Short mmCIF file of C-alpha atoms and ligand atoms in Angstrom, two decimals:
data_model
loop_
_atom_site.label_atom_id
_atom_site.label_comp_id
_atom_site.label_asym_id
_atom_site.label_seq_id
_atom_site.Cartn_x
_atom_site.Cartn_y
_atom_site.Cartn_z
CA UNK A 1 85.14 -23.95 31.39
CA UNK A 2 82.09 -25.85 32.46
CA UNK A 3 80.08 -24.40 35.28
CA UNK A 4 79.08 -27.55 37.12
CA UNK A 5 76.68 -25.71 39.40
CA UNK A 6 74.44 -24.29 36.72
CA UNK A 7 71.49 -26.71 36.73
CA UNK A 8 70.19 -25.92 33.33
CA UNK A 9 72.28 -26.88 30.30
CA UNK A 10 69.84 -25.58 27.71
CA UNK A 11 67.29 -22.83 28.03
CA UNK A 12 64.95 -21.94 25.20
CA UNK A 13 62.86 -18.79 25.35
CA UNK A 14 60.21 -18.50 22.64
CA UNK A 15 62.66 -20.08 20.20
CA UNK A 16 61.55 -19.84 16.59
CA UNK A 17 62.70 -21.21 13.28
CA UNK A 18 60.65 -19.97 10.36
CA UNK A 19 61.80 -21.08 6.90
CA UNK A 20 61.20 -18.77 3.98
CA UNK A 21 59.72 -20.90 1.23
CA UNK A 22 58.10 -18.08 -0.71
CA UNK A 23 58.07 -17.76 -4.46
CA UNK A 24 56.01 -15.75 -6.91
CA UNK A 25 53.46 -18.56 -7.27
CA UNK A 26 52.72 -18.71 -3.57
CA UNK A 27 52.50 -14.92 -3.40
CA UNK A 28 50.09 -14.83 -6.32
CA UNK A 29 47.91 -17.41 -4.56
CA UNK A 30 48.00 -15.37 -1.39
CA UNK A 31 49.75 -18.13 0.57
CA UNK A 32 52.17 -17.40 3.33
CA UNK A 33 55.79 -17.84 2.32
CA UNK A 34 56.90 -18.89 5.79
CA UNK A 35 56.91 -22.38 7.27
CA UNK A 36 56.69 -22.07 11.02
CA UNK A 37 58.75 -25.19 11.73
CA UNK A 38 59.51 -24.16 15.33
CA UNK A 39 57.10 -21.60 16.66
CA UNK A 40 57.81 -20.27 20.13
CA UNK A 41 59.34 -23.10 22.13
CA UNK A 42 60.12 -22.38 25.79
CA UNK A 43 61.83 -25.19 27.70
CA UNK A 44 64.65 -25.89 30.13
CA UNK A 45 66.83 -28.96 29.90
CA UNK A 46 68.88 -29.88 32.94
CA UNK A 47 72.30 -31.47 32.90
CA UNK A 48 72.17 -35.23 32.65
CA UNK A 49 68.55 -35.25 31.62
CA UNK A 50 67.24 -37.48 28.80
CA UNK A 51 64.41 -35.88 26.96
CA UNK A 52 62.26 -37.49 24.29
CA UNK A 53 60.93 -35.29 21.51
CA UNK A 54 57.78 -36.89 20.20
CA UNK A 55 55.45 -35.98 17.35
CA UNK A 56 54.24 -36.81 13.86
CA UNK A 57 56.25 -36.33 10.71
CA UNK A 58 56.68 -32.66 9.83
CA UNK A 59 55.89 -31.28 13.31
CA UNK A 60 59.35 -29.71 13.58
CA UNK A 61 61.41 -32.18 15.59
CA UNK A 62 64.47 -32.12 13.34
CA UNK A 63 64.17 -28.36 12.96
CA UNK A 64 64.22 -27.95 16.73
CA UNK A 65 67.23 -30.29 16.90
CA UNK A 66 69.03 -28.20 14.29
CA UNK A 67 68.42 -25.10 16.40
CA UNK A 68 69.71 -26.78 19.56
CA UNK A 69 72.93 -27.73 17.78
CA UNK A 70 73.19 -24.35 16.07
CA UNK A 71 73.02 -25.90 12.63
CA UNK A 72 70.38 -23.21 12.12
CA UNK A 73 70.07 -19.89 13.92
CA UNK A 74 66.84 -18.81 15.54
CA UNK A 75 64.60 -16.46 13.59
CA UNK A 76 63.14 -15.31 16.91
CA UNK A 77 63.53 -15.89 20.64
CA UNK A 78 66.77 -17.21 22.11
CA UNK A 79 68.62 -20.36 23.08
CA UNK A 80 71.19 -20.45 25.87
CA UNK A 81 73.67 -23.32 26.15
CA UNK A 82 75.48 -23.36 29.46
CA UNK A 83 74.32 -19.78 29.99
CA UNK A 84 75.63 -18.50 26.65
CA UNK A 85 73.42 -17.22 23.87
CA UNK A 86 74.00 -19.50 20.86
CA UNK A 87 73.40 -16.68 18.42
CA UNK A 88 76.19 -14.61 20.01
CA UNK A 89 79.01 -17.18 20.10
CA UNK A 90 82.33 -15.98 18.68
CA UNK A 91 84.60 -18.29 16.66
CA UNK A 92 86.29 -19.84 19.68
CA UNK A 93 82.96 -20.20 21.50
CA UNK A 94 81.44 -21.93 18.49
CA UNK A 95 84.40 -24.33 18.17
CA UNK A 96 84.01 -25.25 21.85
CA UNK A 97 80.26 -25.69 21.37
CA UNK A 98 80.86 -27.99 18.37
CA UNK A 99 83.13 -30.19 20.44
CA UNK A 100 80.65 -30.39 23.31
CA UNK A 101 77.62 -31.26 21.20
CA UNK A 102 77.03 -34.08 18.74
CA UNK A 103 74.24 -35.46 16.62
CA UNK A 104 73.38 -39.03 15.69
CA UNK A 105 71.31 -39.29 12.52
CA UNK A 106 68.65 -41.65 11.33
CA UNK A 107 70.54 -43.50 8.63
CA UNK A 108 74.08 -44.58 9.58
CA UNK A 109 74.90 -45.29 5.91
CA UNK A 110 74.28 -41.61 5.06
CA UNK A 111 76.26 -40.40 8.06
CA UNK A 112 79.64 -41.78 7.00
CA UNK A 113 81.81 -41.54 3.91
CA UNK A 114 81.47 -44.93 2.18
CA UNK A 115 85.03 -44.68 0.81
CA UNK A 116 86.62 -44.31 4.24
CA UNK A 117 87.67 -47.22 6.39
CA UNK A 118 86.30 -47.30 9.94
CA UNK A 119 89.69 -46.19 11.28
CA UNK A 120 89.56 -43.03 9.14
CA UNK A 121 85.91 -42.37 10.04
CA UNK A 122 86.76 -42.45 13.74
CA UNK A 123 90.01 -40.49 13.35
CA UNK A 124 88.29 -37.54 11.70
CA UNK A 125 86.94 -35.86 14.85
CA UNK A 126 90.27 -36.48 16.63
CA UNK A 127 92.14 -34.75 13.82
CA UNK A 128 89.68 -31.88 13.92
CA UNK A 129 90.34 -31.49 17.65
CA UNK A 130 94.13 -31.78 17.11
CA UNK A 131 94.49 -34.87 19.28
CA UNK A 132 98.09 -36.18 18.80
CA UNK A 133 98.26 -38.96 16.18
CA UNK A 134 99.82 -41.50 18.54
CA UNK A 135 96.74 -41.31 20.78
CA UNK A 136 94.24 -42.00 18.02
CA UNK A 137 94.22 -45.78 18.07
CA UNK A 138 93.75 -45.99 21.85
CA UNK A 139 90.93 -43.44 21.79
CA UNK A 140 89.26 -45.16 18.83
CA UNK A 141 89.35 -48.59 20.46
CA UNK A 142 88.05 -47.15 23.73
CA UNK A 143 85.13 -45.48 21.95
CA UNK A 144 84.32 -48.71 20.12
CA UNK A 145 84.32 -50.67 23.36
CA UNK A 146 82.04 -48.07 24.87
CA UNK A 147 79.41 -48.82 22.24
CA UNK A 148 79.91 -52.55 22.84
CA UNK A 149 81.55 -53.56 19.60
CA UNK A 150 83.36 -56.76 20.51
CA UNK A 151 86.91 -57.21 19.12
CA UNK A 152 87.00 -53.59 17.94
CA UNK A 153 90.41 -53.96 16.25
CA UNK A 154 88.79 -56.25 13.69
CA UNK A 155 86.62 -53.45 12.35
CA UNK A 156 89.31 -50.84 11.82
CA UNK A 157 90.25 -51.78 8.27
CA UNK A 158 86.73 -52.48 7.07
CA UNK A 159 84.55 -50.23 4.96
CA UNK A 160 81.03 -49.17 6.03
CA UNK A 161 79.29 -51.52 3.57
CA UNK A 162 81.02 -54.47 5.22
CA UNK A 163 79.12 -53.77 8.44
CA UNK A 164 75.48 -54.36 9.32
CA UNK A 165 73.21 -51.37 9.98
CA UNK A 166 73.33 -52.03 13.72
CA UNK A 167 77.13 -52.26 13.75
CA UNK A 168 77.47 -49.12 11.67
CA UNK A 169 75.07 -47.18 13.92
CA UNK A 170 77.36 -48.13 16.83
CA UNK A 171 80.33 -46.78 14.85
CA UNK A 172 78.39 -43.56 14.30
CA UNK A 173 77.71 -43.42 18.04
CA UNK A 174 81.40 -44.06 18.79
CA UNK A 175 82.32 -41.18 16.48
CA UNK A 176 79.83 -38.90 18.23
CA UNK A 177 81.23 -39.84 21.64
CA UNK A 178 84.95 -39.90 20.91
CA UNK A 179 85.48 -36.26 21.93
CA UNK A 180 83.43 -36.77 25.09
CA UNK A 181 80.58 -34.37 24.40
CA UNK A 182 78.16 -33.11 27.09
CA UNK A 183 75.09 -33.05 24.91
CA UNK A 184 73.87 -35.34 22.15
CA UNK A 185 70.83 -35.32 19.94
CA UNK A 186 69.77 -38.61 18.39
CA UNK A 187 67.30 -38.10 15.55
CA UNK A 188 65.33 -41.34 15.00
CA UNK A 189 68.56 -43.34 15.43
CA UNK A 190 66.97 -46.77 15.04
CA UNK A 191 64.13 -46.16 12.60
CA UNK A 192 66.18 -47.28 9.58
CA UNK A 193 67.43 -50.40 11.33
CA UNK A 194 65.98 -53.85 11.22
CA UNK A 195 63.61 -54.35 14.15
CA UNK A 196 65.71 -57.26 15.37
CA UNK A 197 68.71 -55.03 16.12
CA UNK A 198 66.86 -51.97 17.45
CA UNK A 199 66.76 -53.05 21.07
CA UNK A 200 70.52 -53.72 21.06
CA UNK A 201 71.33 -50.25 19.71
CA UNK A 202 68.88 -48.60 22.14
CA UNK A 203 70.46 -50.43 25.05
CA UNK A 204 73.88 -49.18 24.03
CA UNK A 205 72.50 -45.66 23.78
CA UNK A 206 71.01 -45.85 27.27
CA UNK A 207 74.07 -47.43 28.78
CA UNK A 208 76.52 -44.93 27.27
CA UNK A 209 74.36 -41.98 28.24
CA UNK A 210 74.18 -43.16 31.86
CA UNK A 211 77.86 -43.98 32.11
CA UNK A 212 78.98 -40.65 30.66
CA UNK A 213 76.23 -38.63 32.36
CA UNK A 214 75.24 -37.16 28.99
CA UNK A 215 72.40 -34.78 28.45
CA UNK A 216 70.44 -36.27 25.58
CA UNK A 217 67.54 -35.51 23.30
CA UNK A 218 66.00 -38.50 21.65
CA UNK A 219 63.75 -37.75 18.68
CA UNK A 220 61.09 -40.14 17.52
CA UNK A 221 57.52 -40.33 16.30
CA UNK A 222 57.24 -43.57 18.23
CA UNK A 223 56.22 -43.30 21.85
CA UNK A 224 57.31 -46.84 22.70
CA UNK A 225 60.91 -45.94 21.74
CA UNK A 226 60.86 -42.65 23.65
CA UNK A 227 59.49 -44.48 26.65
CA UNK A 228 62.32 -46.97 26.49
CA UNK A 229 64.99 -44.27 26.55
CA UNK A 230 63.76 -41.06 28.21
CA UNK A 231 62.51 -40.06 31.62
CA UNK A 232 60.96 -36.87 30.27
CA UNK A 233 58.98 -36.29 27.10
CA UNK A 234 58.11 -33.24 25.05
CA UNK A 235 55.10 -33.69 22.80
CA UNK A 236 55.40 -31.47 19.74
CA UNK A 237 52.73 -30.48 17.24
CA UNK A 238 53.10 -28.04 14.35
CA UNK A 239 56.12 -26.29 15.77
CA UNK A 240 54.84 -26.05 19.35
CA UNK A 241 55.27 -27.99 22.56
CA UNK A 242 51.88 -29.34 23.62
CA UNK A 243 52.88 -31.28 26.72
CA UNK A 244 56.09 -31.53 28.73
CA UNK A 245 56.46 -33.92 31.63
CA UNK A 246 57.63 -37.25 33.01
CA UNK A 247 57.34 -39.89 30.27
CA UNK A 248 55.56 -42.36 32.52
CA UNK A 249 52.93 -39.78 33.49
CA UNK A 250 52.31 -38.94 29.86
CA UNK A 251 52.06 -42.61 28.94
CA UNK A 252 49.76 -43.53 31.81
CA UNK A 253 47.63 -40.35 31.90
CA UNK A 254 48.20 -38.08 28.91
CA UNK A 255 46.57 -34.66 29.40
CA UNK A 256 46.68 -32.97 26.00
CA UNK A 257 44.17 -34.41 23.51
CA UNK A 258 47.05 -34.79 21.04
CA UNK A 259 49.14 -36.72 23.57
CA UNK A 260 46.10 -38.90 24.23
CA UNK A 261 45.90 -39.72 20.53
CA UNK A 262 49.62 -40.59 20.43
CA UNK A 263 49.28 -42.82 23.47
CA UNK A 264 46.18 -44.51 22.06
CA UNK A 265 48.16 -45.34 18.91
CA UNK A 266 50.63 -47.41 20.93
CA UNK A 267 48.59 -50.19 22.53
CA UNK A 268 51.57 -52.25 23.68
CA UNK A 269 54.77 -50.59 24.87
CA UNK A 270 57.10 -52.79 22.87
CA UNK A 271 60.30 -51.57 21.21
CA UNK A 272 59.83 -53.99 18.34
CA UNK A 273 56.33 -52.95 17.49
CA UNK A 274 55.48 -50.42 14.85
CA UNK A 275 52.78 -47.94 15.72
CA UNK A 276 49.14 -47.90 14.69
CA UNK A 277 47.61 -44.92 12.83
CA UNK A 278 46.56 -42.01 15.01
CA UNK A 279 42.89 -42.09 16.00
CA UNK A 280 42.37 -38.44 15.08
CA UNK A 281 42.14 -38.81 11.32
CA UNK A 282 43.54 -36.47 8.66
CA UNK A 283 47.12 -35.31 8.52
CA UNK A 284 48.46 -32.26 10.31
CA UNK A 285 47.54 -28.94 8.67
CA UNK A 286 49.89 -27.02 6.39
CA UNK A 287 52.52 -25.37 8.61
CA UNK A 288 52.45 -22.34 6.29
CA UNK A 289 48.87 -21.66 7.27
CA UNK A 290 48.33 -23.06 10.74
CA UNK A 291 44.85 -22.64 12.25
CA UNK A 292 44.19 -19.58 14.42
CA UNK A 293 44.12 -20.11 18.18
CA UNK A 294 45.19 -23.63 19.09
CA UNK A 295 47.06 -25.22 16.15
CA UNK A 296 45.59 -28.63 17.06
CA UNK A 297 41.98 -27.50 17.10
CA UNK A 298 40.86 -28.82 13.70
CA UNK A 299 41.76 -32.38 14.73
CA UNK A 300 40.85 -32.09 18.38
CA UNK A 301 37.94 -34.15 19.72
CA UNK A 302 37.56 -31.71 22.65
CA UNK A 303 37.57 -28.43 20.67
CA UNK A 304 35.77 -25.44 22.27
CA UNK A 305 34.96 -21.89 21.09
CA UNK A 306 37.94 -20.50 22.99
CA UNK A 307 40.32 -22.72 20.98
CA UNK A 308 39.55 -20.79 17.79
CA UNK A 309 40.46 -17.39 19.14
CA UNK A 310 43.04 -17.94 21.85
CA UNK A 311 46.45 -19.60 21.61
CA UNK A 312 46.87 -21.79 24.70
CA UNK A 313 50.20 -21.16 26.47
CA UNK A 314 52.19 -23.94 28.14
CA UNK A 315 50.82 -23.95 31.70
CA UNK A 316 51.78 -25.94 34.74
CA UNK A 317 49.39 -28.83 35.50
CA UNK A 318 50.53 -31.07 38.36
CA UNK A 319 53.77 -32.82 37.47
CA UNK A 320 53.92 -31.35 33.95
CA UNK A 321 53.08 -28.50 31.62
CA UNK A 322 50.37 -28.58 29.01
CA UNK A 323 49.23 -26.16 26.31
CA UNK A 324 45.48 -26.71 26.23
CA UNK A 325 42.44 -24.69 27.32
CA UNK A 326 41.07 -27.77 29.14
CA UNK A 327 43.65 -27.23 31.88
N1 LIG B 1 65.17 -26.41 4.98
C1 LIG B 1 63.84 -26.27 4.99
N2 LIG B 1 63.23 -25.33 4.22
C2 LIG B 1 61.90 -25.18 4.23
N3 LIG B 1 61.06 -25.91 4.97
C3 LIG B 1 61.58 -26.87 5.75
C4 LIG B 1 63.00 -27.11 5.79
N4 LIG B 1 63.22 -28.14 6.65
C5 LIG B 1 62.03 -28.51 7.11
N5 LIG B 1 61.04 -27.76 6.58
C6 LIG B 1 59.59 -27.84 6.88
O1 LIG B 1 59.47 -27.58 8.26
C7 LIG B 1 58.49 -28.42 8.86
C8 LIG B 1 59.13 -29.23 9.96
O2 LIG B 1 60.06 -30.14 9.38
P1 LIG B 1 60.99 -31.10 10.25
O3 LIG B 1 61.91 -31.78 9.32
O4 LIG B 1 61.60 -30.32 11.36
O5 LIG B 1 59.93 -32.12 10.84
P2 LIG B 1 60.15 -33.49 11.63
O6 LIG B 1 59.25 -33.46 12.82
O7 LIG B 1 61.59 -33.72 11.86
O8 LIG B 1 59.57 -34.57 10.60
P3 LIG B 1 60.02 -36.10 10.36
O9 LIG B 1 59.42 -36.90 11.49
O10 LIG B 1 59.40 -36.43 9.04
O11 LIG B 1 61.51 -36.15 10.33
C9 LIG B 1 57.93 -29.26 7.71
O12 LIG B 1 56.77 -28.63 7.25
C10 LIG B 1 59.02 -29.23 6.68
O13 LIG B 1 58.49 -29.37 5.39
MG1 LIG B 2 62.94 -35.24 11.25
#
């Protein structure tokens, strides 16, 4: 049963996901065999909150998402969902968790079985949850209306390839919502779609989330998209959270030098605009051998001696938290 009074839906305490990628070659070369994809993330996510997870490719966004949905288990630290430790869930607890949480992936064409008709795609979760057969059609049509597919009955006998990317992403959303989850993670849900349909899909996402009071994490490397969807933003770099605060504050006055670079790369907050290259040069360092001290220091325009030796913790700074020795 849901405890409606508990404010926090998700609590992460020093959550870690380190992948072992070692082989004899890397050992012989003296390289670390661990990728620190998520490296000590401590955050709280309240019920009904929409949180953007922002950062460059490879910074660990999808890895963090996989931890939150228990598609991976933590290699350190802990994650509580509704007060329960995800690593300790028994079979029944895990089944309940699976029903309450859903993920929407980047490419809708990869997310569905191309040989199934839309009716079968949307029936699958209902069957899994043992919803009586005679209720399926009503539930399916309701879910399709929720994601604003007009004349939903027309789609039921079609195959995925007969739909546009935007239509299919709405089907994928309908499937994610059909069991009425509490928590959804959308991982770059519009990046594979044509720019002309992105705004429509994002509007549906926002509308559904508000109507159902969902707690949502929206992953993107594009600040203009995060800004469009989320009131709060987490800026991630090399497995760590660098800044956590209200999206508008981060957009208008980013504190962390990395957030500043991300904001500078988005001159116009427009959903249809692709982003400019980051003004900090070079790519992110190898996550197997991150720099000592602050992991951002070798790209940071404000680097100081302290940054080499001391890891900056996430500290409170006004309306947000920031992990930087400047604050
Ligand atoms: N299964 C895995 N085994 C080993 N390393 C992995 C695995 N999955 C991801 N990684 C590594 O972990 C780091 C974080 O990857 P992740 O996919 O979480 O990044 P991301 O922020 O989602 O990137 P993108 O924006 O490209 O999707 C990368 O260095 C990646 O190569
Ligand atoms: Mg990813």
